[in-house]
mmCIF file of C-alpha atoms in Angstrom:
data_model
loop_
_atom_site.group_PDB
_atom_site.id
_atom_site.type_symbol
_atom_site.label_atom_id
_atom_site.label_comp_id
_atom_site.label_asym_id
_atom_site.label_seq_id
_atom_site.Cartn_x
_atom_site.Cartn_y
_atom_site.Cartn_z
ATOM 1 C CA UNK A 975 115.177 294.083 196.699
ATOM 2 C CA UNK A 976 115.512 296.837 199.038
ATOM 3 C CA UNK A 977 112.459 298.183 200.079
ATOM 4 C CA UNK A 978 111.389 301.864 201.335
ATOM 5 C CA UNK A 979 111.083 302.346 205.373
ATOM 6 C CA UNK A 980 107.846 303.639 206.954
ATOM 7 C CA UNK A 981 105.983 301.850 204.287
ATOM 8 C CA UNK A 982 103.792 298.850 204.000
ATOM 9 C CA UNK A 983 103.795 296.456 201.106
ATOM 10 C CA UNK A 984 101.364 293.740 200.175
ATOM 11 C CA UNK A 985 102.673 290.441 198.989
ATOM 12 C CA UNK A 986 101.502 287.335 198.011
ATOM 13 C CA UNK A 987 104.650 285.197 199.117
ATOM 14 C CA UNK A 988 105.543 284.745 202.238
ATOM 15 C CA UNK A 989 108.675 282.537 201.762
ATOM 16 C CA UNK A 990 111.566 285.382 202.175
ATOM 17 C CA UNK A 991 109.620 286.482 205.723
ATOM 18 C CA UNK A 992 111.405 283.174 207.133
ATOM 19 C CA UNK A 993 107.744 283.315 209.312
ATOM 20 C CA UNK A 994 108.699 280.153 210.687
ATOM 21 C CA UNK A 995 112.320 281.444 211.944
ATOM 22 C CA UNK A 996 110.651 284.433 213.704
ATOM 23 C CA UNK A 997 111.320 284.377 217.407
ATOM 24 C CA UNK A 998 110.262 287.970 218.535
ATOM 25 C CA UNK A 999 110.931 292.004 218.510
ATOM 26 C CA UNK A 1000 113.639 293.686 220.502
ATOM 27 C CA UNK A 1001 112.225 295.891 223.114
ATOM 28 C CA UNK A 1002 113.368 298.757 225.419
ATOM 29 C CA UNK A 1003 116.063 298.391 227.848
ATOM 30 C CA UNK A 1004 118.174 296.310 225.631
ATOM 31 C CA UNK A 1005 122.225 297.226 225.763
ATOM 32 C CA UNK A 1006 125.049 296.311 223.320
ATOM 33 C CA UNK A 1007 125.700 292.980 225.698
ATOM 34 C CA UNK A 1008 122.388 291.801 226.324
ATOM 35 C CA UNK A 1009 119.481 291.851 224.479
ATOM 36 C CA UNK A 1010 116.014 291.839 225.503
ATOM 37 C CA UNK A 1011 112.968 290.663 223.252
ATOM 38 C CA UNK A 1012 109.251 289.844 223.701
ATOM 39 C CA UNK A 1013 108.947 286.724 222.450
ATOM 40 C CA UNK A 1014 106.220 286.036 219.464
ATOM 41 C CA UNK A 1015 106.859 282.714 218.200
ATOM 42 C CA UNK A 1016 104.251 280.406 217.296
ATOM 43 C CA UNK A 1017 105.759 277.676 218.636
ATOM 44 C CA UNK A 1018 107.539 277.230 221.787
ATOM 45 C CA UNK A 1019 110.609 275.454 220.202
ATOM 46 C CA UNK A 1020 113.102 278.395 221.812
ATOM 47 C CA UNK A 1021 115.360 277.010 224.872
ATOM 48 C CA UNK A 1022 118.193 279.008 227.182
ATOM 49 C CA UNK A 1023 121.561 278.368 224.650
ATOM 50 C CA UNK A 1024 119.762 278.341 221.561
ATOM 51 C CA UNK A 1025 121.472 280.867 218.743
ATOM 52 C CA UNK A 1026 119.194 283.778 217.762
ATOM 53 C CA UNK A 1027 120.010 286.438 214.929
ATOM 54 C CA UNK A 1028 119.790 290.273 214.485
ATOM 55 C CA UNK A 1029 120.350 291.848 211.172
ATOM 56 C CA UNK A 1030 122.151 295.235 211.996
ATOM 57 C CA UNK A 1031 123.774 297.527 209.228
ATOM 58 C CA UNK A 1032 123.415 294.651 206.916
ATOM 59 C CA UNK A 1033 125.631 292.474 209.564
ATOM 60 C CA UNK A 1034 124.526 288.929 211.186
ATOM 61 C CA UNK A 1035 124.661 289.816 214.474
ATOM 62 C CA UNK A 1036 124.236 286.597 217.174
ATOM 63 C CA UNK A 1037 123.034 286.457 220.290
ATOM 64 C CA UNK A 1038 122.554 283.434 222.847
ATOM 65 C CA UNK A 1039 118.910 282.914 224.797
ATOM 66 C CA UNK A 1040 120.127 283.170 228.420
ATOM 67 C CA UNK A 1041 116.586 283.825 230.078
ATOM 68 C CA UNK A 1042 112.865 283.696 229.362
ATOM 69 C CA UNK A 1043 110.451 284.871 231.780
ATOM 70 C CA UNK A 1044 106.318 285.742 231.869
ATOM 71 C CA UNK A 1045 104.301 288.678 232.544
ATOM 72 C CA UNK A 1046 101.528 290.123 232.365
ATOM 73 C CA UNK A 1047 100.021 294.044 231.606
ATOM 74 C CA UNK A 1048 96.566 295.332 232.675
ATOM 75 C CA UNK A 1049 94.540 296.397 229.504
ATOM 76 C CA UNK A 1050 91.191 298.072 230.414
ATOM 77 C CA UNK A 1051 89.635 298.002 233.437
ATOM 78 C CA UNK A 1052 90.247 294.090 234.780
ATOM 79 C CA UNK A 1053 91.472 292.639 231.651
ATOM 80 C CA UNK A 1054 94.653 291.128 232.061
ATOM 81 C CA UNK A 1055 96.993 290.293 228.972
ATOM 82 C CA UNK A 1056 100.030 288.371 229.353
ATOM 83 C CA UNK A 1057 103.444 287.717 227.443
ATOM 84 C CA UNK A 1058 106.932 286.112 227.493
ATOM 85 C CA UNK A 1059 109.817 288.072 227.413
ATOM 86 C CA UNK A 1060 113.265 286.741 226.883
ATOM 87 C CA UNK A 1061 116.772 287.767 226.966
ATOM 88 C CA UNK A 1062 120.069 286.468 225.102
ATOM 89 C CA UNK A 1063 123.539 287.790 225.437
ATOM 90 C CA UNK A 1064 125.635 289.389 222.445
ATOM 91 C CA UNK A 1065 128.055 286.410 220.969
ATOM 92 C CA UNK A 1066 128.727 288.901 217.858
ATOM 93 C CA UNK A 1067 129.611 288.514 214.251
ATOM 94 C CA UNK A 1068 131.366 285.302 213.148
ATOM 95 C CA UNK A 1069 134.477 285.733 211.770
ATOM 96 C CA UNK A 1070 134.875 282.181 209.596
ATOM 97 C CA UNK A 1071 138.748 283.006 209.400
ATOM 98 C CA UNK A 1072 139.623 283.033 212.938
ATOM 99 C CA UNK A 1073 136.818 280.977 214.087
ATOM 100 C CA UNK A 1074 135.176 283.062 216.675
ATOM 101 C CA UNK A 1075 132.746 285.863 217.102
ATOM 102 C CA UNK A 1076 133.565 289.701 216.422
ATOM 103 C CA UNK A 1077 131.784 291.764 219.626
ATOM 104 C CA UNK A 1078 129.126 294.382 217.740
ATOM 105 C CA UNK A 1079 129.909 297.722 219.195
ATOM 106 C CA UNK A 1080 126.264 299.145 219.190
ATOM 107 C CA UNK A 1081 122.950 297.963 220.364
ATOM 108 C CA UNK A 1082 119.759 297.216 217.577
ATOM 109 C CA UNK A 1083 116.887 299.593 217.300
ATOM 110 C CA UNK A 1084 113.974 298.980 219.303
ATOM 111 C CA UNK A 1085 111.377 296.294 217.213
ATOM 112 C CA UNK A 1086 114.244 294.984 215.201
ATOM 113 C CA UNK A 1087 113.000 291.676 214.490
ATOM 114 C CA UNK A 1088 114.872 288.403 215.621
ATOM 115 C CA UNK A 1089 114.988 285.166 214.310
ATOM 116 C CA UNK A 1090 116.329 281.290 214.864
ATOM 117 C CA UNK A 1091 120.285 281.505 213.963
ATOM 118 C CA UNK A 1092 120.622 279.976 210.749
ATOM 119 C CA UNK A 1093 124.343 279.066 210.504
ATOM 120 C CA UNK A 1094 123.884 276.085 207.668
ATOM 121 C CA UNK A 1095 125.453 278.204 204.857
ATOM 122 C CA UNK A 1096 128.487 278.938 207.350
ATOM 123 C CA UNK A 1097 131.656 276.748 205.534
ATOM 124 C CA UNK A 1098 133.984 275.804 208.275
ATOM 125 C CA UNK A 1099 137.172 275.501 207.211
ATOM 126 C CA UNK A 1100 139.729 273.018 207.793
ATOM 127 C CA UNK A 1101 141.888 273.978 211.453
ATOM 128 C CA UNK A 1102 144.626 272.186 212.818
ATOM 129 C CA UNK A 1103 147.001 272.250 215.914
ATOM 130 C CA UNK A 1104 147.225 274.389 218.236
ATOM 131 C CA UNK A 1105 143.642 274.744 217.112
ATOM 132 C CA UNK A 1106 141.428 272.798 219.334
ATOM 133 C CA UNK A 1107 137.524 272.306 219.424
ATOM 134 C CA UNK A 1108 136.111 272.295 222.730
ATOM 135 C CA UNK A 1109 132.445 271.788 221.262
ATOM 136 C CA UNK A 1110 129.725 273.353 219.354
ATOM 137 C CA UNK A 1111 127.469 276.625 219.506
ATOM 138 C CA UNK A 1112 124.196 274.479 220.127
ATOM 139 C CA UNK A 1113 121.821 273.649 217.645
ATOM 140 C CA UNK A 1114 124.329 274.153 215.307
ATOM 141 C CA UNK A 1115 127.831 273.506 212.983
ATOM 142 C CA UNK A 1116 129.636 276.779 214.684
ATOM 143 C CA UNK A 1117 132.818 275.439 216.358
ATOM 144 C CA UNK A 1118 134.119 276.429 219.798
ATOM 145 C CA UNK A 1119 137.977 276.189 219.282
ATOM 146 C CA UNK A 1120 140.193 277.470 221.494
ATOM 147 C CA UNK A 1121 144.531 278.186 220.472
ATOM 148 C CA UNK A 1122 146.076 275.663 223.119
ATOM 149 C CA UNK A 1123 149.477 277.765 222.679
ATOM 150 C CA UNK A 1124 147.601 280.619 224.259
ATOM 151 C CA UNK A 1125 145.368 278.778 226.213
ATOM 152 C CA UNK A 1126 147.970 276.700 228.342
ATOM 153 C CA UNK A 1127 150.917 279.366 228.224
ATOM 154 C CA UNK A 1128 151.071 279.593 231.939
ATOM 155 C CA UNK A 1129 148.252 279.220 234.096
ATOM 156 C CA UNK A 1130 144.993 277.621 233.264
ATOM 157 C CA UNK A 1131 142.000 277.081 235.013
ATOM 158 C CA UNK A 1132 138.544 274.845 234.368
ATOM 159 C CA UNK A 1133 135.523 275.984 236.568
ATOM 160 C CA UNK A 1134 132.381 274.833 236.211
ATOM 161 C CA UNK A 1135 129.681 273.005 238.172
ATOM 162 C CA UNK A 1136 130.081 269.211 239.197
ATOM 163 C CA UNK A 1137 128.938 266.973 235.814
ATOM 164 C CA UNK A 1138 129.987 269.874 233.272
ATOM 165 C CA UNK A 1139 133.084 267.970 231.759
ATOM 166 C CA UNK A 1140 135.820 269.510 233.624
ATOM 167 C CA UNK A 1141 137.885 266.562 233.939
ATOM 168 C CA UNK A 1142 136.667 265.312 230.133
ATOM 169 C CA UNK A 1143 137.907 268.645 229.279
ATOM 170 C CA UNK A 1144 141.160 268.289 230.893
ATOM 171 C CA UNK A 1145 142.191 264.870 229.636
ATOM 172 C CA UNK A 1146 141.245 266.532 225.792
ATOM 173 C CA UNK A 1147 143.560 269.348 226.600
ATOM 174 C CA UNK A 1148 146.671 266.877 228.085
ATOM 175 C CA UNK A 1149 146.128 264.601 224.919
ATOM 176 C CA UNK A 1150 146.198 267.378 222.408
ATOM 177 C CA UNK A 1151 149.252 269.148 224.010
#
């Protein structure tokens, strides 16, 4: 049901509020690339990679945690309040047919509510050669697949710190090609 804006409603389920999925409200000085949120949830189950969503325009947008940080505001006089903010950059729409995420060209409204990705109704389908899956979004199904034709077409290069799987991920790539 679609409800009216700048109204409150009563209600005596709380099942479709997905309370338990609620991670936070984006707040000012968020941009299309990088979100920033103050983070509400009840409990601290949220870690830097983890998949959070946005509902824009009637769109999934998603967005990975990158940071989390603490401060703290004066209220009156002495009293001291504080809070955790986070921060998680766009990843987009996900487009099931080409496997990969759409970037969102426009940035949500401040107190947009954000919640724990839920990707379980997301059908993957079937992909073969050149198709290749480096891994998965984490904490859930979501492939990362990469097109080895365009991937390897002239020059390619792996960077990443020592113990990331750069050499794992070279030895995938030789075998698949």
């Amino acid at each position: 049901k679609i409800l009216d804006t700048n109204i409150i409603y009563k209600t005596s389920s709380t099942s479709d509020l997905r309370l338990t999925d609620f991670v936070g409200i984006v707040i000012e000085n968020s941009s299309i690339g990088k979100v920033k949120f103050e983070y509400s949830k009840q409990n601290d189950n949220l870690e830097e990679g983890d998949l959070v969503e946005i509902t824009i325009n009637d769109k999934t947008i998603y967005y990975q945690v990158v940071e989390g940080f603490t401060s703290s505001e004066v209220l009156e006089s002495k009293n001291k309040s504080g809070f955790i903010r986070g921060e998680a950059l766009q990843l987009g729409e996900w487009d099931n047919k080409n496997l990969n995420f759409k970037k969102f060209g426009w940035v949500p409204k401040i107190n947009t509510p954000i919640f724990i990705a839920n990707t379980a109704s997301i059908e993957i389908p079937k992909f073969t050669y050149p198709e290749y899956q480096l891994g998965v979004i984490p904490k859930t199904h979501l492939p990362s697949v990469i097109n080895l034709n365009e991937a390897v077409s002239h020059h390619m290069a792996l960077i990443g710190v020592t113990g990331s799987g750069k050499s794992f991920l070279a030895r995938e790539i030789i075998k698949k090609l």
